[in-house]
mmCIF file of C-alpha atoms in Angstrom:
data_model
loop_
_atom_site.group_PDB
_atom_site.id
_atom_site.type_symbol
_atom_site.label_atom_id
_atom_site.label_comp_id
_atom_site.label_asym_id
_atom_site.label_seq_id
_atom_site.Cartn_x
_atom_site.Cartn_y
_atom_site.Cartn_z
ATOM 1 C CA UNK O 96 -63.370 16.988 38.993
ATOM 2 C CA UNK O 97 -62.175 14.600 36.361
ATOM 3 C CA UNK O 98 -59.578 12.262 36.482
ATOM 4 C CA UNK O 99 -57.048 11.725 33.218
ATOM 5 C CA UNK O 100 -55.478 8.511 33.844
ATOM 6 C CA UNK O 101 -52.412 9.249 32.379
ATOM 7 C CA UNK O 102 -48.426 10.081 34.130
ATOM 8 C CA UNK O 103 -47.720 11.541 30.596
ATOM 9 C CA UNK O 104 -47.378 14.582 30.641
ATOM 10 C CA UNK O 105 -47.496 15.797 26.788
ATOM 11 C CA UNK O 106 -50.435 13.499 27.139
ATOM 12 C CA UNK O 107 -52.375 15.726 29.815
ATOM 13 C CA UNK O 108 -51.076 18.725 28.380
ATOM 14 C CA UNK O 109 -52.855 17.863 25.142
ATOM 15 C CA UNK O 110 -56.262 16.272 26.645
ATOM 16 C CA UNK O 111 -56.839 19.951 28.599
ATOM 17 C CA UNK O 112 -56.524 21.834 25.408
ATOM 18 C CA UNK O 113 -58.640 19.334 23.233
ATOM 19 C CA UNK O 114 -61.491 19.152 26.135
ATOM 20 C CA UNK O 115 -60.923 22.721 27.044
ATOM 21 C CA UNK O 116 -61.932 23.296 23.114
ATOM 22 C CA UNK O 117 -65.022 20.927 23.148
ATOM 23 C CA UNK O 118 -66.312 22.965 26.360
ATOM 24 C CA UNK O 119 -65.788 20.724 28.886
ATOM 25 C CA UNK O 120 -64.965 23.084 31.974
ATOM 26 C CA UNK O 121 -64.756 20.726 34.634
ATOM 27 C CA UNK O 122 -61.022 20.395 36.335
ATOM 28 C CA UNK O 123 -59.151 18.341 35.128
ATOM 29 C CA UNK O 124 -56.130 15.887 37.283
ATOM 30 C CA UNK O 125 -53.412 13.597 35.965
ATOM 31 C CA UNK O 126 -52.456 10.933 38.026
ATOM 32 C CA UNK O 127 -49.489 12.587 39.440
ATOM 33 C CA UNK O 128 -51.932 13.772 42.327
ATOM 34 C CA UNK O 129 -52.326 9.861 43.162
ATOM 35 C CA UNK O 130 -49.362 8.157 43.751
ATOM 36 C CA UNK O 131 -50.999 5.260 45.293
ATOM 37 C CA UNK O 132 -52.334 4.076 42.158
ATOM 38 C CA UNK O 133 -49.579 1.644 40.828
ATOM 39 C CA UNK O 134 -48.905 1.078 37.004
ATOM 40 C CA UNK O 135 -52.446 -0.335 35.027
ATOM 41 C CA UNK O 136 -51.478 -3.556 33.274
ATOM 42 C CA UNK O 137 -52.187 -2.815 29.638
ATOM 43 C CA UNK O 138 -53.509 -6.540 28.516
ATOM 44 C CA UNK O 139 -55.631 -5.340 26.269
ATOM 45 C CA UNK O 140 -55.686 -6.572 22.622
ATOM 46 C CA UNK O 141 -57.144 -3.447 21.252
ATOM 47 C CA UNK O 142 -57.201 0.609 21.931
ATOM 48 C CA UNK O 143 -60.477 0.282 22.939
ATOM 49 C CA UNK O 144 -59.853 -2.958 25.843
ATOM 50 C CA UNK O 145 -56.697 -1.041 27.355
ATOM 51 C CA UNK O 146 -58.968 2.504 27.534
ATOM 52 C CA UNK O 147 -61.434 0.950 29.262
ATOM 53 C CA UNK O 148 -59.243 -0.952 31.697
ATOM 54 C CA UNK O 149 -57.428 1.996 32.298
ATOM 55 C CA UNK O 150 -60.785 4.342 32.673
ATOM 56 C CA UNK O 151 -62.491 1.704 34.879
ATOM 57 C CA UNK O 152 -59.572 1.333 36.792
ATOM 58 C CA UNK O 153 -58.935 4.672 37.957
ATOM 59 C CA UNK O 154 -62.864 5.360 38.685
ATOM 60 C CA UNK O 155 -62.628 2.956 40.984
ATOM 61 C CA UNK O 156 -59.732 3.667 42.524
ATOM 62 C CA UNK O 157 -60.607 7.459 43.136
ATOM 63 C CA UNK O 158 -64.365 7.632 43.272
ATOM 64 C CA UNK O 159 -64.248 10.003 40.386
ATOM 65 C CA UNK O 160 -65.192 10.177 36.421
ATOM 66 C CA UNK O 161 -61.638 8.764 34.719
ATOM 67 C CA UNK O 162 -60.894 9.684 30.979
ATOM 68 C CA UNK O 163 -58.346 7.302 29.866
ATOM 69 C CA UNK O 164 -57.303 7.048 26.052
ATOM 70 C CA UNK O 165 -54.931 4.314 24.686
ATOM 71 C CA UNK O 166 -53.495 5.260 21.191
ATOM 72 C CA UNK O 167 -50.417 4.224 18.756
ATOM 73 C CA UNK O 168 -48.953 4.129 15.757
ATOM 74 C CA UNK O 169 -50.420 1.597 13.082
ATOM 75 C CA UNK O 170 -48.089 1.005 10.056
ATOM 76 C CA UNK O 171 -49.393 -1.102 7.432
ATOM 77 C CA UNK O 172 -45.937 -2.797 6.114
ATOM 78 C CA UNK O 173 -45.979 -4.342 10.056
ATOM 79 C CA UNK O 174 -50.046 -5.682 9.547
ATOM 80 C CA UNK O 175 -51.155 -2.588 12.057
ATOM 81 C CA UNK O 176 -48.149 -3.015 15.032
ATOM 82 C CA UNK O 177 -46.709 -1.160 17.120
ATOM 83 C CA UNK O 178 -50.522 -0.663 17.550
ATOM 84 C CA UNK O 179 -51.109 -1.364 21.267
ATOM 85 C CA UNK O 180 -47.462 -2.054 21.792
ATOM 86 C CA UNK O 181 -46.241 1.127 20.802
ATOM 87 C CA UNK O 182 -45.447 2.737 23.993
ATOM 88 C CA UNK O 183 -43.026 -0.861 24.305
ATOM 89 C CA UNK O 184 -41.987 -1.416 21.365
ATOM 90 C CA UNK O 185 -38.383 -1.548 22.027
ATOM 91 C CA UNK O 186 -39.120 -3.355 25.255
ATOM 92 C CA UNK O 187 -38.796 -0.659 27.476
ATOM 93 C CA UNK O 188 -42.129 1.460 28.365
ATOM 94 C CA UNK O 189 -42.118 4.758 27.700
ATOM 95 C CA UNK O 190 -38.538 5.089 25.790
ATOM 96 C CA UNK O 191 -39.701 7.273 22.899
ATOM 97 C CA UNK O 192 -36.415 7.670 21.246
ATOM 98 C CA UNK O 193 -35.778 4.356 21.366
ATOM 99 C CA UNK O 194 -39.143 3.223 20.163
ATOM 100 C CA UNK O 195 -39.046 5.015 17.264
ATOM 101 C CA UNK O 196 -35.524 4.328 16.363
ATOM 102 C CA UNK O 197 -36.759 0.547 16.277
ATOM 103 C CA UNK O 198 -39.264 1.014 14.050
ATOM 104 C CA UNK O 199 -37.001 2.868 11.403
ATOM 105 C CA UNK O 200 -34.743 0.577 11.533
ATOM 106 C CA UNK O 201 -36.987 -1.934 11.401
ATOM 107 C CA UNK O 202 -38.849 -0.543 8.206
ATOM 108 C CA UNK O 203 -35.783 0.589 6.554
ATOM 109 C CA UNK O 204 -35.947 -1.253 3.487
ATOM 110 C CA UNK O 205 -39.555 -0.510 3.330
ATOM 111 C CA UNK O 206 -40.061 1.695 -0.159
ATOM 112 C CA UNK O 207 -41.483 5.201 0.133
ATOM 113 C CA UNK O 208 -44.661 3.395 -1.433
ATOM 114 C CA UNK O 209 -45.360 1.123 1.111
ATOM 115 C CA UNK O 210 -45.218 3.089 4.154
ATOM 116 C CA UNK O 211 -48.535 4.173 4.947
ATOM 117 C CA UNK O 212 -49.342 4.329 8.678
ATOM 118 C CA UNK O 213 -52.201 6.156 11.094
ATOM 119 C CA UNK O 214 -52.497 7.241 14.128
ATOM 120 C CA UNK O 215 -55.068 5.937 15.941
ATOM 121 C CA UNK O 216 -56.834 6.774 19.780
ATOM 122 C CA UNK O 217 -59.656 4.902 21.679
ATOM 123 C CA UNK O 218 -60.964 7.636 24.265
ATOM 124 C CA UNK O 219 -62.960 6.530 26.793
ATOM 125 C CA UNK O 220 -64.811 7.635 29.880
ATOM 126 C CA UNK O 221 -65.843 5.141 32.940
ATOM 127 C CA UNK O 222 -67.768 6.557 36.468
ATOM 128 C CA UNK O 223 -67.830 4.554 39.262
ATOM 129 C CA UNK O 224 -70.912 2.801 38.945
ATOM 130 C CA UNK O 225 -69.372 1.332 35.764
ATOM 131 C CA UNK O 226 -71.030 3.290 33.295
ATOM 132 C CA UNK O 227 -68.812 3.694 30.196
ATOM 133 C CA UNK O 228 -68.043 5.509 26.954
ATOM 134 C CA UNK O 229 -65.392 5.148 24.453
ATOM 135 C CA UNK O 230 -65.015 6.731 21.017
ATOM 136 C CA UNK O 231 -62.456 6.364 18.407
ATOM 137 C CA UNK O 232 -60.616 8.666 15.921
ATOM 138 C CA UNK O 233 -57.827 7.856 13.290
ATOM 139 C CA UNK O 234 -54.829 10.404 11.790
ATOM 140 C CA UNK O 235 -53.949 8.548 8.248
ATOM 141 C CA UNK O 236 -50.281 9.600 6.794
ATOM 142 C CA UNK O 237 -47.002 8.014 6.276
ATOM 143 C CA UNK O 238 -43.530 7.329 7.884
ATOM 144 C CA UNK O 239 -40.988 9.128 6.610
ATOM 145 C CA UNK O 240 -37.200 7.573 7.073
ATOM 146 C CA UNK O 241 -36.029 10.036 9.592
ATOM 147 C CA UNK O 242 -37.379 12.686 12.425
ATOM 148 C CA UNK O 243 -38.304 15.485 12.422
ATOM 149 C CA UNK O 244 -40.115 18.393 14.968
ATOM 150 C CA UNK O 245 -39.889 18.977 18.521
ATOM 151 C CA UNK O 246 -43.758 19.457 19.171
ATOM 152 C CA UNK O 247 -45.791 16.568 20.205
ATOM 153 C CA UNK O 248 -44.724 12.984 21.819
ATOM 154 C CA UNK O 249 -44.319 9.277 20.822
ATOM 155 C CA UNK O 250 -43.817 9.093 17.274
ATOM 156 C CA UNK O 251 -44.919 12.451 16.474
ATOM 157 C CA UNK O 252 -41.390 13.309 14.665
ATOM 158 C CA UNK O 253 -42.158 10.473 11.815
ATOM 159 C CA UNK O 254 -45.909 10.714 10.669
ATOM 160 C CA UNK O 255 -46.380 12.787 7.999
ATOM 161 C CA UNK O 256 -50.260 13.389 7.711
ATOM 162 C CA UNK O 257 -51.747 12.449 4.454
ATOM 163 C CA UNK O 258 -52.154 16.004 2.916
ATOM 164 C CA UNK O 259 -49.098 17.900 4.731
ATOM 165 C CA UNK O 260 -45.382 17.976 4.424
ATOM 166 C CA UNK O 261 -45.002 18.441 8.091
ATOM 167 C CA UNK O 262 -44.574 15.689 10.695
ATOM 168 C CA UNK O 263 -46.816 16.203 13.428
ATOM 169 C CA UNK O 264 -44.132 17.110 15.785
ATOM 170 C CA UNK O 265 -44.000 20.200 12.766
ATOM 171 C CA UNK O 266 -47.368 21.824 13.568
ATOM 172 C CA UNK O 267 -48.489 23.572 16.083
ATOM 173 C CA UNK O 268 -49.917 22.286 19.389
ATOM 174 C CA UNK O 269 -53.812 23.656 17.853
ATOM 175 C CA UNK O 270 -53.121 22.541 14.410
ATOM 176 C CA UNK O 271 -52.450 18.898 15.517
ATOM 177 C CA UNK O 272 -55.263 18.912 17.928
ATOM 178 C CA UNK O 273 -57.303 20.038 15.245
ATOM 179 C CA UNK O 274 -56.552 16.681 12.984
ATOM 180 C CA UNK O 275 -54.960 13.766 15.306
ATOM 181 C CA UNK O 276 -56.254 10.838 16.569
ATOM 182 C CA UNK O 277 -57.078 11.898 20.058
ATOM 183 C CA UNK O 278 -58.184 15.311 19.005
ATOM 184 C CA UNK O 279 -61.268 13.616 17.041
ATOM 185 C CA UNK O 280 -61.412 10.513 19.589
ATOM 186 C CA UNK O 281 -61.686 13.324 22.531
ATOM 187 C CA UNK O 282 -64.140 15.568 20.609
ATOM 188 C CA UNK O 283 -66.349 12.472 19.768
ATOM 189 C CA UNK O 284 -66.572 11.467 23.143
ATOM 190 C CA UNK O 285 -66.721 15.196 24.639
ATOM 191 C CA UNK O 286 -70.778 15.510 24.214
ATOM 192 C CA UNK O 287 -71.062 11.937 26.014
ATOM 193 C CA UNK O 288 -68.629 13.084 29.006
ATOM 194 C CA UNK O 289 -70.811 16.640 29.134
ATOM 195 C CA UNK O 290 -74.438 14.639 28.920
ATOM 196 C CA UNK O 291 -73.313 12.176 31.549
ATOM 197 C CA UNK O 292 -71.889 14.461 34.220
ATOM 198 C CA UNK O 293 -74.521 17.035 34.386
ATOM 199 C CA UNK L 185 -25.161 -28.022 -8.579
ATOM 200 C CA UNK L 186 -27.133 -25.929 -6.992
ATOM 201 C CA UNK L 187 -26.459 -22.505 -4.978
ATOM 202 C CA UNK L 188 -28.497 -22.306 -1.804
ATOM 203 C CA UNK L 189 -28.946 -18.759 -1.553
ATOM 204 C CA UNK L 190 -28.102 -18.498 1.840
ATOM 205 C CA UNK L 191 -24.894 -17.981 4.184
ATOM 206 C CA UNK L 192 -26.093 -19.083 7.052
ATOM 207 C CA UNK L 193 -24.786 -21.551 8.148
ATOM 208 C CA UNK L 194 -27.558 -23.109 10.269
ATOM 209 C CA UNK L 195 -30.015 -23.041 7.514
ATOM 210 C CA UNK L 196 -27.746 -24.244 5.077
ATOM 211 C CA UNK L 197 -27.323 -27.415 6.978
ATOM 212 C CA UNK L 198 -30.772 -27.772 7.619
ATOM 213 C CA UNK L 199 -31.635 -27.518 3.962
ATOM 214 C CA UNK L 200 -28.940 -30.328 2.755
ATOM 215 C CA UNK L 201 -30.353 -32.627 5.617
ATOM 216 C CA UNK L 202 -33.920 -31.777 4.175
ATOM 217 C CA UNK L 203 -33.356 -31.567 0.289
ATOM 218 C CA UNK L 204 -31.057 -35.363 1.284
ATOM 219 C CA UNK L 205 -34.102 -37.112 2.823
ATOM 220 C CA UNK L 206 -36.129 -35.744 0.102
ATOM 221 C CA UNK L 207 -33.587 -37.558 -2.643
ATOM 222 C CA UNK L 208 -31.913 -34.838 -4.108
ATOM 223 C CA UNK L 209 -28.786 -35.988 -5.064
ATOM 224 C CA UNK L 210 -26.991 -33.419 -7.146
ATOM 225 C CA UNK L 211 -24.374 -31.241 -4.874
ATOM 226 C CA UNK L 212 -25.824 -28.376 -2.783
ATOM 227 C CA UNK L 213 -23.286 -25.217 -2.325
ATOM 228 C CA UNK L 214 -24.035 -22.792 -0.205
ATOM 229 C CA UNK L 215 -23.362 -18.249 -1.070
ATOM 230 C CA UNK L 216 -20.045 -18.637 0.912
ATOM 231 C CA UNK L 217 -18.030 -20.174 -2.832
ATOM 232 C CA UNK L 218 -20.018 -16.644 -4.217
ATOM 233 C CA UNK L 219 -18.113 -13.771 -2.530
ATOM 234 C CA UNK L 220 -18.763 -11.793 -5.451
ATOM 235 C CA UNK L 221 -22.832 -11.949 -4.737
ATOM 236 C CA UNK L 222 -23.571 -8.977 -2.380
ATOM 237 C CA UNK L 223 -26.493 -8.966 0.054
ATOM 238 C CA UNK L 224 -29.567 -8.741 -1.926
ATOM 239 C CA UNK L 225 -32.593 -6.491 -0.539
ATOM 240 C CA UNK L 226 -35.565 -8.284 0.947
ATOM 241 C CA UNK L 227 -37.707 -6.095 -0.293
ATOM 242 C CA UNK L 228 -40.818 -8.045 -0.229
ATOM 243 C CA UNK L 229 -43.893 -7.655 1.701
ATOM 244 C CA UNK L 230 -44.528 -11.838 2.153
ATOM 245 C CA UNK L 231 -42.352 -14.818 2.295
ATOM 246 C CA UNK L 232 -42.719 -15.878 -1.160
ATOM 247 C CA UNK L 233 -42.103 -12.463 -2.710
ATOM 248 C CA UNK L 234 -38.682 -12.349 -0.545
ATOM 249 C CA UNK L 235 -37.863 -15.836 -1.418
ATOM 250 C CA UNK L 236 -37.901 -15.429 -5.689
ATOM 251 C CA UNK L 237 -36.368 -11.958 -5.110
ATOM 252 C CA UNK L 238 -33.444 -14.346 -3.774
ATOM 253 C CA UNK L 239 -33.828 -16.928 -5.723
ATOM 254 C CA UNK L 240 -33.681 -15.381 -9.399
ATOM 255 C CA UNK L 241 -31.137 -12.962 -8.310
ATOM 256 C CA UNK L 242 -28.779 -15.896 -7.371
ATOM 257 C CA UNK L 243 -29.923 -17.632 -10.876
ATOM 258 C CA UNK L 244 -29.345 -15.064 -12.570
ATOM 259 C CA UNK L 245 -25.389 -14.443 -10.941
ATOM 260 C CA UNK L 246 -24.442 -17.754 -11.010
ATOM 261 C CA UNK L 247 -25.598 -19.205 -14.315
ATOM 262 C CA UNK L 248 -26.989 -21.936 -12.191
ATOM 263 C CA UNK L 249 -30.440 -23.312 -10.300
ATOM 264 C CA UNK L 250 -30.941 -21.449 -7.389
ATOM 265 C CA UNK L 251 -33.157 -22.616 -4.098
ATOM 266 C CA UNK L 252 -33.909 -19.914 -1.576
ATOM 267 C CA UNK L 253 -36.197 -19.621 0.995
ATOM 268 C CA UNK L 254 -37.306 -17.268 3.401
ATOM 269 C CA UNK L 255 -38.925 -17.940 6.857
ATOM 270 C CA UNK L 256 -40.185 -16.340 10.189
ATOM 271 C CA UNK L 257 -42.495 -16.536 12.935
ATOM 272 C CA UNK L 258 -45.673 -14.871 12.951
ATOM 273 C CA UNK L 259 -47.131 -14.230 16.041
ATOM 274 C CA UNK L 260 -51.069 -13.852 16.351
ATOM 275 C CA UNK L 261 -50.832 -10.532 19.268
ATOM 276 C CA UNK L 262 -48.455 -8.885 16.527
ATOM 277 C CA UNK L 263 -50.668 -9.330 13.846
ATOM 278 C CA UNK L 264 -48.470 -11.891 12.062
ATOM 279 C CA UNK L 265 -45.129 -9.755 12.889
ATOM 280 C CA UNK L 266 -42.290 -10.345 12.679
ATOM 281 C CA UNK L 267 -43.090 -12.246 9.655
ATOM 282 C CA UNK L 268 -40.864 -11.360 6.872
ATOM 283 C CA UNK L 269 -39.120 -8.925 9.337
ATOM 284 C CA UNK L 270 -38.069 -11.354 11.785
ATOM 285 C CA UNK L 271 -34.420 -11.184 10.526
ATOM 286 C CA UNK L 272 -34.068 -7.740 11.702
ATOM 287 C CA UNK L 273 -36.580 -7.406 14.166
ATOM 288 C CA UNK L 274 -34.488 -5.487 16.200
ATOM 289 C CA UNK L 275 -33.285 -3.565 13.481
ATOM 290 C CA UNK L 276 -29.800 -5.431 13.167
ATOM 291 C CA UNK L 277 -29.918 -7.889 10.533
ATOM 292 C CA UNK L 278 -28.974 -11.567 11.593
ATOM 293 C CA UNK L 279 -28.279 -10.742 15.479
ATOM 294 C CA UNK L 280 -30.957 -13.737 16.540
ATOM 295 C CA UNK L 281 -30.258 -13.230 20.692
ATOM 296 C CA UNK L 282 -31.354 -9.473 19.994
ATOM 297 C CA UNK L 283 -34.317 -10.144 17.814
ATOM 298 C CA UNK L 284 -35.463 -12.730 20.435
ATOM 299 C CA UNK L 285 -35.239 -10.587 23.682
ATOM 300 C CA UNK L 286 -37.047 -8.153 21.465
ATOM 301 C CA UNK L 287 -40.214 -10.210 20.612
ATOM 302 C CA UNK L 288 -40.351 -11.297 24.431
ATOM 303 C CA UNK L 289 -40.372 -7.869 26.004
ATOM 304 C CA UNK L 290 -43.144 -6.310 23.421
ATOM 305 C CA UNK L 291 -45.060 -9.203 23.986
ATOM 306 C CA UNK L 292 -43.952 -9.850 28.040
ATOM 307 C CA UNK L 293 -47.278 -8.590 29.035
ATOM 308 C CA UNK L 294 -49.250 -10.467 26.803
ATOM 309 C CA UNK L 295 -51.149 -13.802 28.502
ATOM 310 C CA UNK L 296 -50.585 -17.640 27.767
ATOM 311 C CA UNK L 297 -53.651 -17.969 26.374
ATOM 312 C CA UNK L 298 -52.735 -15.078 23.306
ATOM 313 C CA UNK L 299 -49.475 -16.520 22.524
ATOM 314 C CA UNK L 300 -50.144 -18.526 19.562
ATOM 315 C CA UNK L 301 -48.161 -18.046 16.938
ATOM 316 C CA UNK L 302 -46.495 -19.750 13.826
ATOM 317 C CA UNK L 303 -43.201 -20.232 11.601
ATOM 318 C CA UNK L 304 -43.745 -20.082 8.019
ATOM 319 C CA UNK L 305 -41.659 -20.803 4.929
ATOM 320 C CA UNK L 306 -41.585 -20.394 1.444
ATOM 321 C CA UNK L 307 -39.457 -22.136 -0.805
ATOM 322 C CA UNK L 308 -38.290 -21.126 -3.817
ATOM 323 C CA UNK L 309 -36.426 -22.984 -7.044
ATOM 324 C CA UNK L 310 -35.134 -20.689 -9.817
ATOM 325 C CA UNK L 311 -33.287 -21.123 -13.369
ATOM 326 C CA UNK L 312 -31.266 -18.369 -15.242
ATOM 327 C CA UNK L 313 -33.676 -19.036 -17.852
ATOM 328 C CA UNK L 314 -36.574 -17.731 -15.269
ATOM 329 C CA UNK L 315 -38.483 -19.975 -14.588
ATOM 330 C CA UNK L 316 -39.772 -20.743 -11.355
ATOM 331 C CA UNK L 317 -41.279 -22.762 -8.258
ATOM 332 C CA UNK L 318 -42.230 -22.223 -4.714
ATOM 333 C CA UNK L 319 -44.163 -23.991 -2.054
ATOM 334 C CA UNK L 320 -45.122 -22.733 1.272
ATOM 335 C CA UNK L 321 -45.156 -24.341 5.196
ATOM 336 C CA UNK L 322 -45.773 -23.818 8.308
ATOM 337 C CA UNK L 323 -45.797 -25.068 12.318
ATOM 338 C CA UNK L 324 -47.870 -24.043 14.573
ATOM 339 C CA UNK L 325 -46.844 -23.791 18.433
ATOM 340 C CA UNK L 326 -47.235 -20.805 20.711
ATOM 341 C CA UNK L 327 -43.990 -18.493 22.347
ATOM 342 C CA UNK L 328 -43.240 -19.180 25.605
ATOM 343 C CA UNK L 329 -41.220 -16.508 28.050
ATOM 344 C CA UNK L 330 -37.874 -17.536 28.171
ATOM 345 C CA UNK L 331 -35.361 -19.203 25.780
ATOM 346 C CA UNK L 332 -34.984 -22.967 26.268
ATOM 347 C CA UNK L 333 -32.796 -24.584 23.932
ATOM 348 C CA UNK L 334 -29.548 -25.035 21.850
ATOM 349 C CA UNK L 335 -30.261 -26.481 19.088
ATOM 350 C CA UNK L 336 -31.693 -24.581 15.462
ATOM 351 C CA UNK L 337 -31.178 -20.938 15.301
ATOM 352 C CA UNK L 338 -33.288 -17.337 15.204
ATOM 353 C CA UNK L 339 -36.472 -18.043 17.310
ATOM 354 C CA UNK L 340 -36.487 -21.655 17.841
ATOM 355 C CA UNK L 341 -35.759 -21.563 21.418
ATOM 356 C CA UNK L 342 -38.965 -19.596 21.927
ATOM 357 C CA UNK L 343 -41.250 -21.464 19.957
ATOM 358 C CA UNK L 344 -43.163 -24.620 21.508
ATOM 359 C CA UNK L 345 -44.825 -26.911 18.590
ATOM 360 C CA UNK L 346 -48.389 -27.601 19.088
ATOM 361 C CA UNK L 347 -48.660 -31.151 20.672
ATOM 362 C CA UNK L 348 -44.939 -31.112 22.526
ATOM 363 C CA UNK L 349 -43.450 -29.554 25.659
ATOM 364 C CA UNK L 350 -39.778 -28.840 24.180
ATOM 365 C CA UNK L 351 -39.111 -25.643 22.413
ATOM 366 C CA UNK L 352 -37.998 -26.505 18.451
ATOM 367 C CA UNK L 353 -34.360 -25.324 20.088
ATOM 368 C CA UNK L 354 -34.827 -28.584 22.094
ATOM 369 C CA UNK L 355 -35.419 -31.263 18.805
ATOM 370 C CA UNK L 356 -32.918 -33.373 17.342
ATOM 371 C CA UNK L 357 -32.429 -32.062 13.990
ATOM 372 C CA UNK L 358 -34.140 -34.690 12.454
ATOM 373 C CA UNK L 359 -37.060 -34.384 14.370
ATOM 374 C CA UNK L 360 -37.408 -30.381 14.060
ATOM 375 C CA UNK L 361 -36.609 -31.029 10.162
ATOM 376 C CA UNK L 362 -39.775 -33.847 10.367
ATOM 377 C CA UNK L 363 -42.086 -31.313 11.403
ATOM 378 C CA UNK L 364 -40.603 -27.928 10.743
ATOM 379 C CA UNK L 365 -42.189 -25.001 8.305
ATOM 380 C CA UNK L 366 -38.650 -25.280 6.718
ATOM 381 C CA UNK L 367 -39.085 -28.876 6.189
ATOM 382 C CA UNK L 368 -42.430 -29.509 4.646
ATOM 383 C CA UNK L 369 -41.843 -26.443 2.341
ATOM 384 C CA UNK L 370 -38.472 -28.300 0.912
ATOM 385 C CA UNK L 371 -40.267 -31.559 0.960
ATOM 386 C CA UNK L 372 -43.476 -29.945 -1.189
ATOM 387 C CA UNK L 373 -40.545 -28.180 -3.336
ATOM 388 C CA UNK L 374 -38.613 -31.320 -3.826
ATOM 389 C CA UNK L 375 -40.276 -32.992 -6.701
ATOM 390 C CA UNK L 376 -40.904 -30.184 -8.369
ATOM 391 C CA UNK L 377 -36.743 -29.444 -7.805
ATOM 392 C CA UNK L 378 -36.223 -33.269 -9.347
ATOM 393 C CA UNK L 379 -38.814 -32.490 -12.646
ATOM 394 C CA UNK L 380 -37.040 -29.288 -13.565
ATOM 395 C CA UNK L 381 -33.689 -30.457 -13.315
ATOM 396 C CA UNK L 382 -33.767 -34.180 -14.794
#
């Protein structure tokens, strides 16, 4: 059994598929089935730091393998931010809506030219002995000046991938598995997470 | 005369105080006597670009020299955000208690020892004819986690100097003017200001 180290729901959801995919068959767990473990400071500077805090973390507190990922929304016109803040970007964790209300708001003036964003997703893997792995993958599009979709979480509704018309809230759950961030983050580290635990 | 390009009110008494010490004499009015000048866009990606865009635009209504600046705090764990965004941080222009509470929640988790950060200004003369000047400055200090402070305006109660213990909310106006980003950008501007205009 595997541990995801993740409450989030559309966050699990999307790790089973994506691991699923790369043939990882091992069950899988969110943290819902371990309430004792409290909320993991994220203190990190980077994706990578708050993976592996999270990852190492939750090894240790279960005695099993933990995937953790830490990912965001990088917009150039901000230098890179929300970046690792953008699960609290307006303050409060976890308020999507309000997040990404913010950071229209905040980029409103912001012409069409300069709006250039990624997605971006440190995956990593930690066992309990402290061995670790951590990958990295990157969606490049743009923010568009209003939502749109239902699919997906976070700021799914206002990234436009480069190539597309669609946000990716707007494709499909496969389709955006097949190109986001933690799709290629996951499927980089998949071989590492298959060689280590057999 | 000359039109500050401002209407608020803090900075425009800050920039008399400053552009007095430095020994400009001619009379300094502020956008209030220009009702007719509506808000112009900030559409600049760095201080300097934001402060001709003001500058010229004021020139050019008025007939007269213009002196703008623009200014914000850059904080190292935010990349250098809110930089030229610090105005509407929270995505309401001018509302400096919102924008404040902001930056100290996103950052809330973020440890003593990452909470450098700076205010910069850049300070910009322009003539109807077009020509121009700026100069840029800065202070250096790290945020601290809860307003202290009456004095100033926007994120001065926030922001300890390097080398003191009060916030730049906690100065006398003369001393935040002596060492403020605002005031050695003026006081680099200044002869250039006196050149032009003799």
């Amino acid at each position: 059994m595997i541990v995801l180290a993740t409450r989030n729901q559309g966050k699990i959801a999307e790790l089973r598929d994506i691991l699923a995919e790369a043939g990882l068959t091992r069950p899988l767990v969110g943290l819902e089935d371990y309430p004792e473990i409290g909320e993991i400071p994220e203190t990190g500077l980077t994706f990578t730091e708050n993976a592996l805090i999270k990852a190492h973390a939750v090894a240790k507190a279960t005695g099993l393998p933990a995937i953790a990922d830490d990912s965001g929304l990088c917009v150039d016109a901000l230098n890179g931010m929300p970046g690792v803040f953008s699960a609290r970007w307006s303050g409060v964790h976890g308020d999507d809506k309000a997040n990404l209300d913010l950071l229209l708001a905040q980029i409103g003036d912001v012409p069409d030219e300069h709006r250039a964003a990624h997605f971006a997703c440190a995956a990593a893997l930690a066992l309990p002995d402290g061995t670790e792995r951590v990958a990295e993958g990157r969606l490049e599009g743009r923010v568009i000046r209003a939502p749109r979709g239902t699919g997906g979480f976070g700021y799914d509704p206002i990234l436009v991938p480069d190539g597309d018309t669609r946000t990716t809230a707007e494709l499909t759950p496969e389709e955006k598995n097949a190109i986001s961030h933690r799709g290629r983050a996951f499927r980089a580290l998949a071989p590492q997470i298959a060689t280590l635990l057999t």
